[in-house]
Coordinates of C-alpha atoms in Angstrom, one line a residue:
Chain R
M1 CA 0.0 0.1 0.4
K2 CA 2.7 2.2 1.2
E3 CA 4.7 1.2 -1.4
D4 CA 2.2 2.1 -4.0
Q5 CA 1.5 5.3 -3.2
I6 CA 5.2 6.4 -3.8
K7 CA 4.8 4.9 -7.0
R8 CA 2.1 7.1 -7.7
R9 CA 3.9 10.2 -6.1
T10 CA 6.8 9.1 -8.1
L11 CA 5.0 9.0 -11.3
L12 CA 3.2 12.3 -10.7
R13 CA 6.5 14.0 -10.7
A14 CA 7.7 12.3 -13.3
A15 CA 4.8 13.8 -15.2
A16 CA 5.3 17.6 -14.0
V17 CA 9.1 17.2 -14.8
T18 CA 8.0 16.8 -18.4
A19 CA 5.5 19.0 -18.3
L20 CA 7.6 21.5 -17.4
G21 CA 10.3 20.5 -19.5
S22 CA 8.0 21.5 -22.4
L23 CA 6.9 24.8 -21.0
V24 CA 10.6 25.8 -20.2
P25 CA 12.6 26.4 -23.3
G26 CA 16.0 24.9 -24.1
L27 CA 14.7 22.3 -21.5
S28 CA 12.9 20.5 -24.1
A29 CA 15.7 20.7 -26.8
R30 CA 18.2 18.9 -25.3
R31 CA 16.7 16.8 -22.1
M32 CA 18.3 14.9 -19.6
P33 CA 17.3 11.9 -18.3
E34 CA 15.4 12.1 -15.4
A35 CA 17.1 10.5 -13.2
A36 CA 21.1 9.8 -13.5
P37 CA 21.8 6.6 -14.2
E38 CA 23.2 4.1 -11.5
D39 CA 26.9 4.0 -13.4
P40 CA 27.0 6.7 -15.8
T41 CA 30.0 5.4 -17.0
K42 CA 27.8 2.3 -18.4
V43 CA 25.7 4.5 -21.0
P44 CA 26.6 7.3 -23.6
G45 CA 26.1 10.6 -22.5
T46 CA 23.9 13.4 -23.8
P47 CA 25.9 13.9 -27.3
V48 CA 27.7 18.0 -27.8
G49 CA 24.9 20.5 -28.7
K50 CA 24.9 24.3 -30.0
V51 CA 24.0 25.4 -26.5
G52 CA 25.0 23.9 -23.1
T53 CA 22.6 23.7 -20.3
R54 CA 22.7 23.7 -16.7
S55 CA 22.8 20.8 -15.0
P56 CA 19.2 19.5 -14.6
F57 CA 19.9 19.0 -10.9
E58 CA 20.5 22.8 -10.1
Q59 CA 17.9 25.1 -10.5
P60 CA 19.0 28.6 -9.6
Q61 CA 16.2 31.4 -9.9
K62 CA 15.6 35.0 -9.6
K63 CA 13.0 35.4 -7.4
A64 CA 10.2 38.2 -9.7
S65 CA 7.5 40.4 -8.2
D66 CA 5.9 42.8 -10.8
I67 CA 8.6 45.8 -11.0
S68 CA 12.2 43.7 -9.9
A69 CA 13.8 39.7 -10.3
R70 CA 16.3 39.2 -7.3
S71 CA 19.5 37.2 -7.5
P72 CA 20.0 34.4 -5.9
L73 CA 23.3 35.4 -3.9
Q74 CA 22.8 32.3 -2.2
D75 CA 23.8 29.7 -4.8
F76 CA 26.4 31.7 -6.2
Y77 CA 29.9 30.6 -6.2
G78 CA 32.8 33.2 -6.9
I79 CA 32.2 36.7 -7.6
I80 CA 30.5 36.5 -11.2
T81 CA 26.4 36.2 -12.0
P82 CA 25.5 34.5 -14.1
S83 CA 24.3 36.6 -17.0
D84 CA 20.5 34.9 -16.8
L85 CA 20.4 35.2 -13.1
H86 CA 21.6 38.7 -13.0
F87 CA 18.9 41.2 -11.1
E88 CA 16.2 42.8 -13.1
R89 CA 14.3 46.1 -12.9
S90 CA 12.6 47.5 -15.3
H91 CA 10.0 50.9 -15.5
N92 CA 7.4 49.2 -17.8
G93 CA 9.2 46.0 -18.9
V94 CA 11.8 44.9 -21.5
P95 CA 11.9 46.3 -24.5
R96 CA 12.2 44.4 -27.9
I97 CA 14.9 46.5 -29.9
D98 CA 16.1 45.2 -32.8
P99 CA 20.3 46.0 -33.2
N100 CA 20.6 46.8 -36.7
R101 CA 17.9 50.0 -35.9
Y102 CA 19.7 50.8 -32.7
E103 CA 21.2 54.5 -32.4
L104 CA 22.6 56.6 -30.1
L105 CA 22.2 60.2 -30.3
I106 CA 24.5 62.6 -28.1
H107 CA 23.5 66.1 -28.3
G108 CA 22.9 69.3 -26.6
M109 CA 25.9 71.1 -25.3
V110 CA 28.3 69.9 -27.8
E111 CA 30.5 70.9 -31.0
R112 CA 29.1 68.0 -33.0
P113 CA 25.6 66.4 -32.4
M114 CA 26.2 63.1 -33.6
V115 CA 24.3 59.4 -34.3
F116 CA 26.1 56.3 -33.4
T117 CA 25.1 53.0 -34.7
L118 CA 25.5 49.7 -32.5
K119 CA 28.2 49.0 -35.2
D120 CA 29.6 52.3 -34.7
L121 CA 29.8 52.1 -31.1
K122 CA 31.8 48.5 -31.6
R123 CA 34.6 50.2 -33.6
F124 CA 35.4 52.4 -30.8
P125 CA 38.7 50.9 -28.2
A126 CA 36.5 48.2 -26.5
L127 CA 37.2 48.2 -23.1
S128 CA 36.2 45.4 -19.8
R129 CA 35.6 45.8 -16.5
I130 CA 34.0 43.5 -13.7
A131 CA 32.0 45.5 -11.6
F132 CA 28.9 45.2 -9.7
I133 CA 25.5 47.3 -10.1
E134 CA 22.8 47.6 -7.0
C135 CA 19.4 48.8 -6.9
S136 CA 19.4 51.3 -4.3
G137 CA 16.2 50.1 -2.9
N138 CA 18.2 47.0 -1.4
F139 CA 17.1 46.2 1.8
R140 CA 14.4 44.0 2.7
S141 CA 13.4 42.8 6.4
G142 CA 10.5 42.3 8.6
K143 CA 10.4 38.1 9.1
T144 CA 12.6 35.6 10.1
N145 CA 12.1 33.5 7.6
M146 CA 14.3 35.6 4.5
T147 CA 17.0 34.4 2.1
P148 CA 19.8 36.3 1.0
Q149 CA 18.0 37.0 -2.4
E150 CA 14.7 38.5 -0.6
I151 CA 17.0 40.7 1.6
C152 CA 19.0 42.1 -1.1
G153 CA 19.1 40.1 -4.4
L154 CA 19.1 43.3 -6.3
T155 CA 23.0 43.2 -7.0
S156 CA 24.9 41.5 -9.2
Q157 CA 28.3 41.6 -10.9
S158 CA 29.0 41.0 -14.4
E159 CA 32.1 41.8 -17.0
W160 CA 31.1 44.3 -18.9
T161 CA 32.3 45.6 -22.4
G162 CA 32.2 48.6 -24.2
V163 CA 33.1 52.3 -25.3
M164 CA 34.4 54.9 -22.7
L165 CA 32.0 57.3 -22.6
S166 CA 34.8 59.8 -22.4
T167 CA 35.8 58.3 -26.1
L168 CA 32.4 59.3 -27.2
F169 CA 32.4 62.8 -25.6
R170 CA 35.9 63.4 -27.3
E171 CA 34.2 62.3 -30.3
V172 CA 31.2 65.1 -30.1
G173 CA 33.4 67.5 -28.8
V174 CA 31.4 67.8 -24.9
S175 CA 31.5 71.7 -24.0
P176 CA 33.5 72.8 -21.1
K177 CA 30.7 74.4 -19.7
A178 CA 27.9 71.4 -20.0
T179 CA 28.0 70.0 -16.4
W180 CA 25.3 67.2 -16.6
F181 CA 24.0 65.0 -19.1
L182 CA 20.4 63.3 -19.1
A183 CA 20.6 60.0 -20.4
E184 CA 17.2 58.5 -21.7
G185 CA 16.5 55.1 -22.5
S186 CA 14.2 53.3 -25.4
D187 CA 12.0 51.4 -22.7
A188 CA 8.2 51.6 -22.9
A189 CA 8.8 54.6 -19.5
V190 CA 11.6 56.5 -21.7
M191 CA 13.6 56.2 -18.3
T192 CA 15.6 59.0 -17.9
R193 CA 17.8 60.1 -15.1
S194 CA 20.6 63.7 -14.8
I195 CA 24.0 62.2 -14.4
P196 CA 27.0 64.7 -13.8
V197 CA 29.4 64.9 -16.2
R198 CA 32.2 64.3 -14.7
K199 CA 31.0 60.7 -14.1
G200 CA 30.6 60.5 -17.6
W201 CA 35.1 61.8 -18.1
E202 CA 36.0 59.6 -15.0
D203 CA 34.5 56.0 -15.7
A204 CA 31.5 56.0 -17.2
M205 CA 31.0 53.3 -20.5
I206 CA 28.3 52.5 -23.3
A207 CA 28.3 48.5 -22.4
Y208 CA 27.0 46.5 -25.4
A209 CA 28.4 43.0 -24.1
Q210 CA 28.1 41.5 -20.5
N211 CA 30.0 38.4 -19.7
G212 CA 31.4 37.2 -22.6
E213 CA 28.1 38.1 -24.7
A214 CA 26.1 40.4 -26.1
I215 CA 24.7 42.2 -23.5
R216 CA 20.8 40.5 -22.3
P217 CA 17.8 42.1 -22.8
E218 CA 17.0 42.2 -19.4
Q219 CA 20.3 44.2 -19.2
G220 CA 19.8 46.6 -21.9
Y221 CA 20.3 45.2 -25.1
P222 CA 21.8 46.4 -27.4
A223 CA 23.7 48.8 -24.6
R224 CA 23.5 50.7 -21.7
L225 CA 25.0 53.2 -19.3
F226 CA 27.1 51.9 -16.9
L227 CA 28.6 53.8 -14.1
P228 CA 30.7 51.6 -11.8
G229 CA 29.4 52.3 -8.1
W230 CA 26.6 54.3 -8.6
E231 CA 22.7 53.3 -8.0
G232 CA 21.1 50.6 -10.3
N233 CA 18.9 53.2 -11.8
T234 CA 21.4 55.7 -12.9
N235 CA 22.8 52.8 -15.5
V236 CA 20.3 53.6 -17.7
K237 CA 19.4 50.6 -20.3
W238 CA 18.5 50.6 -23.7
I239 CA 20.2 54.0 -24.1
R240 CA 18.8 55.8 -27.2
R241 CA 20.0 59.5 -26.1
I242 CA 22.2 61.8 -24.0
E243 CA 22.1 65.2 -24.1
L244 CA 24.7 67.6 -22.4
S245 CA 23.3 70.7 -20.4
D246 CA 24.7 72.6 -17.8
Q247 CA 21.4 71.8 -15.5
P248 CA 20.2 68.4 -14.0
F249 CA 16.6 67.8 -15.7
M250 CA 14.5 66.8 -12.0
T251 CA 13.0 63.9 -13.9
R252 CA 11.0 61.3 -11.6
E253 CA 13.6 59.0 -11.5
E254 CA 15.5 61.7 -9.0
T255 CA 13.0 63.7 -7.4
S256 CA 9.8 61.7 -6.4
K257 CA 11.9 58.3 -6.7
Y258 CA 15.6 57.7 -5.7
T259 CA 15.2 60.4 -3.3
E260 CA 15.2 59.7 0.2
T261 CA 14.2 61.1 3.3
I262 CA 16.4 61.6 6.4
K263 CA 16.6 63.7 9.6
G264 CA 15.0 67.2 9.7
G265 CA 12.6 66.6 7.5
K266 CA 14.8 66.5 4.5
I267 CA 15.1 65.1 1.3
R268 CA 18.4 63.7 0.0
Q269 CA 18.7 64.1 -3.6
F270 CA 21.8 62.5 -6.2
S271 CA 22.5 60.1 -3.8
F272 CA 24.9 58.4 -6.1
D273 CA 27.6 56.2 -4.7
M274 CA 26.7 52.7 -3.5
D275 CA 27.9 52.4 0.1
A276 CA 30.1 49.8 1.4
R277 CA 28.1 46.2 2.2
S278 CA 28.6 42.5 2.8
I279 CA 26.1 39.6 3.7
I280 CA 26.7 36.5 4.9
T281 CA 25.6 33.9 1.8
Y282 CA 26.5 30.8 4.1
P283 CA 25.1 29.7 6.3
S284 CA 21.8 31.5 5.8
Y285 CA 18.4 30.9 5.9
P286 CA 16.9 28.2 4.7
Q287 CA 20.3 26.5 5.2
T288 CA 20.9 24.1 7.9
V289 CA 24.4 23.5 9.4
E290 CA 25.7 20.8 12.2
K291 CA 28.7 21.2 14.8
G292 CA 32.0 21.4 14.0
W293 CA 33.9 23.5 11.3
I294 CA 31.8 25.5 9.3
E295 CA 33.3 28.4 6.3
I296 CA 31.0 31.2 6.8
R297 CA 30.9 32.8 3.2
G298 CA 29.2 35.7 1.6
L299 CA 29.9 39.0 -0.6
A300 CA 31.1 42.1 0.2
W301 CA 31.1 45.4 -2.2
S302 CA 31.4 49.2 -2.6
G303 CA 30.9 51.8 -4.4
R304 CA 33.3 54.1 -3.7
G305 CA 36.4 51.7 -4.2
K306 CA 37.8 48.1 -3.3
I307 CA 37.0 46.3 -0.1
S308 CA 40.2 46.4 2.4
K309 CA 38.3 44.3 5.1
V310 CA 35.6 41.9 5.8
E311 CA 35.0 41.4 9.6
V312 CA 32.8 38.3 11.2
S313 CA 31.3 38.3 14.2
T314 CA 30.2 34.9 15.9
D315 CA 29.1 35.9 18.8
A316 CA 26.2 38.5 18.1
G317 CA 28.7 40.8 17.1
K318 CA 30.6 41.2 20.9
H319 CA 33.7 40.4 19.1
W320 CA 35.0 40.5 15.2
Q321 CA 37.8 38.7 13.7
A322 CA 39.0 39.8 9.9
A323 CA 37.8 37.2 7.5
T324 CA 39.9 36.2 4.6
L325 CA 39.5 37.9 1.2
Q326 CA 39.2 35.8 -2.4
E327 CA 41.5 37.1 -4.9
P328 CA 40.7 39.1 -7.3
V329 CA 39.7 41.9 -4.9
L330 CA 38.4 44.3 -7.6
D331 CA 37.4 48.0 -7.7
K332 CA 33.9 49.0 -7.3
A333 CA 33.1 45.1 -7.5
H334 CA 32.0 42.2 -5.5
T335 CA 34.6 40.3 -3.2
A336 CA 34.3 37.1 -2.2
F337 CA 35.2 36.5 2.1
R338 CA 35.4 33.4 4.4
Y339 CA 36.1 32.4 7.6
G340 CA 36.7 29.5 9.2
W341 CA 34.6 28.7 12.0
H342 CA 33.8 25.9 14.6
W343 CA 30.3 26.1 16.3
N344 CA 29.9 24.6 19.6
G345 CA 26.1 24.1 18.5
D346 CA 24.9 26.8 21.0
T347 CA 22.3 29.1 19.6
T348 CA 24.3 32.1 18.5
E349 CA 23.9 35.0 15.6
I350 CA 26.4 35.6 12.9
M351 CA 27.0 38.8 10.8
S352 CA 29.5 40.5 8.7
R353 CA 30.9 44.1 7.9
A354 CA 32.6 45.3 5.2
V355 CA 35.2 47.8 5.4
D356 CA 36.1 50.2 2.1
D357 CA 39.5 51.9 1.1
T358 CA 37.9 55.1 2.1
G359 CA 38.1 53.9 5.8
Y360 CA 34.0 53.5 5.4
T361 CA 32.7 50.9 7.9
Q362 CA 29.3 49.3 6.8
P363 CA 27.1 50.7 9.5
T364 CA 24.5 48.6 11.6
L365 CA 20.7 49.7 11.4
K366 CA 21.0 51.4 14.3
Q367 CA 24.1 53.6 13.2
L368 CA 21.7 54.3 10.1
T369 CA 18.6 55.6 12.2
N370 CA 20.6 57.1 14.1
A371 CA 22.6 59.2 11.4
R372 CA 18.8 59.7 8.9
G373 CA 16.3 59.3 11.9
T374 CA 13.5 56.9 12.1
D375 CA 11.7 58.3 9.0
M376 CA 14.4 57.2 7.0
G377 CA 13.7 56.3 3.6
G378 CA 14.0 53.2 1.6
Y379 CA 17.0 53.7 -0.4
H380 CA 20.6 53.0 -0.1
L381 CA 20.2 51.1 3.4
N382 CA 23.2 48.7 3.9
P383 CA 22.9 47.6 7.4
V384 CA 24.9 44.7 9.0
T385 CA 22.7 41.7 8.1
A386 CA 22.6 39.2 11.1
W387 CA 22.1 35.4 11.5
V388 CA 20.6 33.4 14.1
I389 CA 22.2 29.8 14.3
Q390 CA 19.8 27.6 16.8
R391 CA 20.8 25.0 18.4
D392 CA 19.0 22.9 16.0
G393 CA 21.0 23.8 12.9
T394 CA 18.5 25.9 11.3
V395 CA 19.3 29.5 10.3
L396 CA 17.4 32.2 10.6
F397 CA 17.6 35.9 9.6
K398 CA 17.2 38.4 12.4
P399 CA 14.9 41.3 11.0
E400 CA 15.2 44.6 13.5
K401 CA 12.6 47.4 13.5
F402 CA 13.2 50.7 12.7
R403 CA 10.5 52.0 11.4
Chain M
M1 CA 79.5 34.8 -35.8
R2 CA 79.5 37.7 -38.4
W3 CA 75.9 39.1 -40.0
N4 CA 75.7 38.0 -43.8
Q5 CA 75.3 41.2 -45.6
V6 CA 72.0 39.8 -47.3
N7 CA 70.7 38.9 -43.8
Y8 CA 71.4 41.9 -42.1
R9 CA 69.8 43.8 -44.5
R10 CA 66.4 41.4 -44.2
E11 CA 67.0 41.8 -40.8
N12 CA 67.1 45.5 -41.1
I13 CA 64.0 45.6 -42.8
S14 CA 61.8 44.0 -40.8
V15 CA 62.9 45.8 -37.8
W16 CA 62.0 48.9 -39.5
T17 CA 58.5 47.0 -40.2
C18 CA 58.0 46.2 -36.8
L19 CA 58.8 49.8 -35.9
L20 CA 56.4 50.9 -38.6
V21 CA 53.5 48.1 -37.0
M22 CA 54.0 49.0 -33.5
V23 CA 53.9 53.3 -34.1
I24 CA 50.8 52.5 -36.0
S25 CA 49.0 50.4 -33.8
C26 CA 50.6 50.8 -30.4
N27 CA 47.5 52.0 -28.1
R28 CA 47.7 54.9 -30.1
S29 CA 44.4 56.6 -30.0
P30 CA 43.6 60.2 -31.6
E31 CA 41.2 62.7 -30.3
R32 CA 38.7 61.9 -32.6
F33 CA 38.3 58.5 -34.4
G34 CA 36.2 59.9 -37.1
I35 CA 33.1 57.3 -36.0
G36 CA 29.6 57.9 -36.4
R37 CA 27.9 60.6 -38.8
P38 CA 26.6 64.2 -37.6
A39 CA 22.9 64.4 -36.0
T40 CA 20.4 66.9 -38.4
Q41 CA 18.6 69.2 -36.3
H42 CA 15.4 67.6 -37.6
E43 CA 16.6 64.2 -36.3
I44 CA 17.1 66.0 -32.9
D45 CA 13.9 67.2 -32.7
A46 CA 12.3 63.5 -33.7
V47 CA 13.2 62.5 -30.2
N48 CA 14.8 65.4 -27.9
I49 CA 11.4 65.7 -25.2
S50 CA 13.1 66.6 -22.2
I51 CA 12.2 69.4 -20.4
A52 CA 14.3 71.4 -17.6
P53 CA 12.8 72.6 -14.7
D54 CA 13.2 76.3 -15.4
G55 CA 10.5 74.9 -18.4
K56 CA 13.0 74.9 -21.5
G57 CA 11.6 72.4 -24.0
L58 CA 8.3 72.8 -22.6
P59 CA 5.4 72.6 -25.9
P60 CA 2.8 75.1 -26.8
G61 CA -0.5 74.4 -25.5
T62 CA -2.1 74.8 -22.2
G63 CA -4.0 72.9 -19.7
H64 CA -7.4 73.4 -18.2
V65 CA -8.4 71.7 -14.9
A66 CA -11.9 70.7 -15.7
E67 CA -10.5 68.9 -19.0
G68 CA -7.9 67.3 -17.3
R69 CA -10.3 65.9 -14.7
A70 CA -12.2 64.5 -17.7
L71 CA -9.0 62.7 -18.7
F72 CA -8.1 61.5 -15.4
I73 CA -11.5 59.5 -14.7
A74 CA -11.0 57.9 -18.5
K75 CA -7.3 56.9 -18.4
C76 CA -5.3 57.3 -15.4
A77 CA -8.1 56.6 -12.4
P78 CA -8.2 52.6 -13.6
C79 CA -4.7 52.7 -11.5
H80 CA -4.6 55.7 -9.5
G81 CA -8.5 55.7 -8.1
P82 CA -10.7 58.6 -8.9
T83 CA -9.1 61.1 -7.3
G84 CA -5.7 60.0 -7.1
T85 CA -5.3 59.0 -3.6
E86 CA -7.1 55.6 -3.2
V87 CA -4.4 53.2 -4.3
P88 CA -1.6 53.5 -1.4
Q89 CA 1.3 52.5 -4.1
Y90 CA 0.1 54.9 -6.8
R91 CA -0.9 57.6 -4.7
L92 CA -1.0 60.9 -6.8
V93 CA -2.6 63.6 -4.3
A94 CA -1.7 64.7 -0.6
T95 CA -1.6 68.4 0.7
P96 CA 1.5 69.6 1.4
D97 CA 0.7 69.5 5.3
D98 CA 0.0 65.9 4.8
T99 CA 2.7 64.3 7.3
T100 CA 2.2 60.8 6.6
H101 CA 4.5 58.9 5.0
T102 CA 2.9 59.2 1.6
R103 CA 5.0 60.0 -1.6
A104 CA 2.6 62.5 -3.2
I105 CA 2.9 65.3 -5.7
G106 CA 1.6 67.8 -3.1
N107 CA 4.0 67.0 -0.5
Y108 CA 7.0 65.6 -2.1
W109 CA 7.7 66.6 -6.3
P110 CA 9.9 69.3 -5.9
Y111 CA 9.4 70.6 -9.7
A112 CA 6.2 70.9 -11.4
T113 CA 7.8 70.6 -14.7
T114 CA 8.4 67.1 -13.9
L115 CA 4.8 66.0 -13.8
Y116 CA 4.5 67.4 -17.3
D117 CA 7.7 65.3 -18.5
Y118 CA 6.8 62.3 -16.6
I119 CA 3.5 61.7 -17.8
R120 CA 4.5 62.9 -21.8
R121 CA 7.3 60.1 -21.3
A122 CA 5.4 57.3 -19.4
M123 CA 2.3 57.6 -19.2
P124 CA -0.8 56.0 -19.4
F125 CA 1.1 53.1 -18.7
N126 CA -0.8 50.6 -21.0
A127 CA -0.3 53.5 -23.5
P128 CA 2.5 54.7 -23.2
G129 CA 3.4 58.1 -25.3
S130 CA -0.3 58.2 -26.5
L131 CA -1.1 61.7 -25.1
S132 CA -1.0 65.0 -27.2
N133 CA 0.8 67.6 -25.8
E134 CA -2.4 69.3 -25.2
E135 CA -3.9 66.4 -22.9
V136 CA -0.6 66.4 -20.8
Y137 CA -0.9 69.9 -19.9
H138 CA -4.8 69.0 -18.9
L139 CA -3.5 66.3 -16.8
T140 CA -0.6 68.5 -15.1
A141 CA -3.6 70.9 -14.5
F142 CA -5.7 68.7 -12.8
L143 CA -3.1 67.0 -11.0
L144 CA -1.7 70.4 -9.5
Y145 CA -5.0 71.2 -8.7
S146 CA -6.1 68.1 -6.8
N147 CA -2.7 68.7 -4.7
Q148 CA -3.9 72.3 -4.0
L149 CA -1.3 73.8 -5.6
I150 CA -3.7 76.2 -8.3
D151 CA -6.9 77.2 -8.3
S152 CA -9.3 75.8 -10.4
N153 CA -9.2 78.3 -12.9
R154 CA -5.7 78.5 -13.6
V155 CA -4.0 77.9 -17.0
I156 CA -1.2 75.7 -17.2
S157 CA 1.2 76.4 -20.1
A158 CA 5.1 76.9 -21.0
R159 CA 5.0 80.1 -19.2
T160 CA 2.9 79.4 -16.3
L161 CA 4.0 75.7 -15.1
P162 CA 7.7 76.4 -14.3
G163 CA 6.5 79.4 -11.9
I164 CA 4.5 77.2 -9.5
V165 CA 6.4 76.7 -6.5
M166 CA 6.2 73.0 -5.1
P167 CA 6.1 73.3 -1.4
A168 CA 8.5 69.8 -1.1
R169 CA 11.2 71.9 -2.9
K170 CA 12.5 73.1 0.2
W171 CA 13.1 70.3 1.8
Y172 CA 15.8 69.0 -0.6
V173 CA 19.2 68.5 -0.3
N174 CA 22.1 67.2 -1.8
D175 CA 23.7 63.8 -0.9
D176 CA 26.7 64.9 1.4
R177 CA 27.6 61.2 2.1
R178 CA 31.5 60.9 1.1
G179 CA 32.5 57.3 2.5
G180 CA 35.4 57.5 5.3
N181 CA 34.8 57.2 8.9
E182 CA 31.4 58.4 8.8
V183 CA 27.6 57.0 8.6
R184 CA 25.8 59.7 6.9

């Protein structure tokens, strides 16, 4: 009787997997056997193919809401986010753009207003840079059963390739009097941000490639603005127009959104830099651990420079020890850290804090509310994140109240 | 070992060729590459929809509260509610003295020109870019009126819109975070 039930359940599951295979593109094209053979050396393997696939035993996924999809930070190894797991935020969907019809217009306070096709952009010197992009509204809290993905999954890292904006600025002859430029996307929100010209000269890029291939539609295909270390929203995707000016345009995304209330009823605007932050991704909810040696692992990053140190506490913040930083430690980039810990089986809290090369130390939520007031807005929150390790080995997020 | 004259010459040529190739290819970067084409004024005008807070870029036309109300009911109310207050996450209307955490036009937006720019760019959400310039002026007028920022008979135009002082404007300050050993 019991055996029958199991069989039926297994059959149902197999049917479900098959149905899934026909729904998810790619899965059905080169479907792997539903169960691995007892001995893989005794049966021929899957033939070579045109596009590789993830093992069916690995199912990392973005967690999507109506407006954004979060990266599964807890599933990542190393520092590169697989392109199909890069977080997403769009303001009216992902546009479909024909690369052959794509054009970037640069005008306004320039000597020569010009139009660049995608092919044009690719003819300029091509530079690559590994750096993160993080949405400035990247802190969720409120319950104990939250994963790193749910708490701060709106950050991802890629190798971006493109042409430096400074090269295009020279090509059009940007006026020395220009102080701001408008970056405009060709999505259904025609999303725009005003960016100080100095960032354009410093390290801004028009990126057309991501992790070795054309940039993904969700990340701005065929070209996006890439501003290392600056809040995600300023990295305008599907960029179609850049207008040089001597004043900011005060668009909706830099006034009614992406501004934050701070102490004294004030509202902070043009908060571009992403402050240093870290999170332990192992162990984290809903993982479980066993008594003995545990390698605590996580990611740290800063929009202001390199991570110079990550400290880990395994006793609820009473003592802090330096974690090992995994090379490469790059400028404005996710940096992996690890810390060997022997857990004696008692309930405790573990947490990490990042320090960047400006000397900035990732604050606690209390430090943030002290600085900005309890009415502080939801952008640019980068608090130390604690996990509670319970006696039975379960791990829970420790949410803190601040409003 | 002595260099054979012929070999030497050959060597010499290849050395010069090498140097020449290096001069041409070694990270030389001109001031301009001559890539891309000039944009015509017509091309620029066709896509340049930006509006500055001083009103630069605002098109001709006038907006009236009554017309705006009718348009709002027809095209905006399905998401924002009939008065722009009913749906918390899409709330548009709040008076300047509203002390709730609501971020609406009357108590949070610092510039009136942003209204025109944003509606024209992105609204209605299901049919972006479908409104005429005149319709955008009407909606702008209605929303300013609903937020008690103008009287019902005030006409909104390129001339009057930039002059409307938004109450929240005075609260805005530039980011003063600088990294280093301080939390701001």
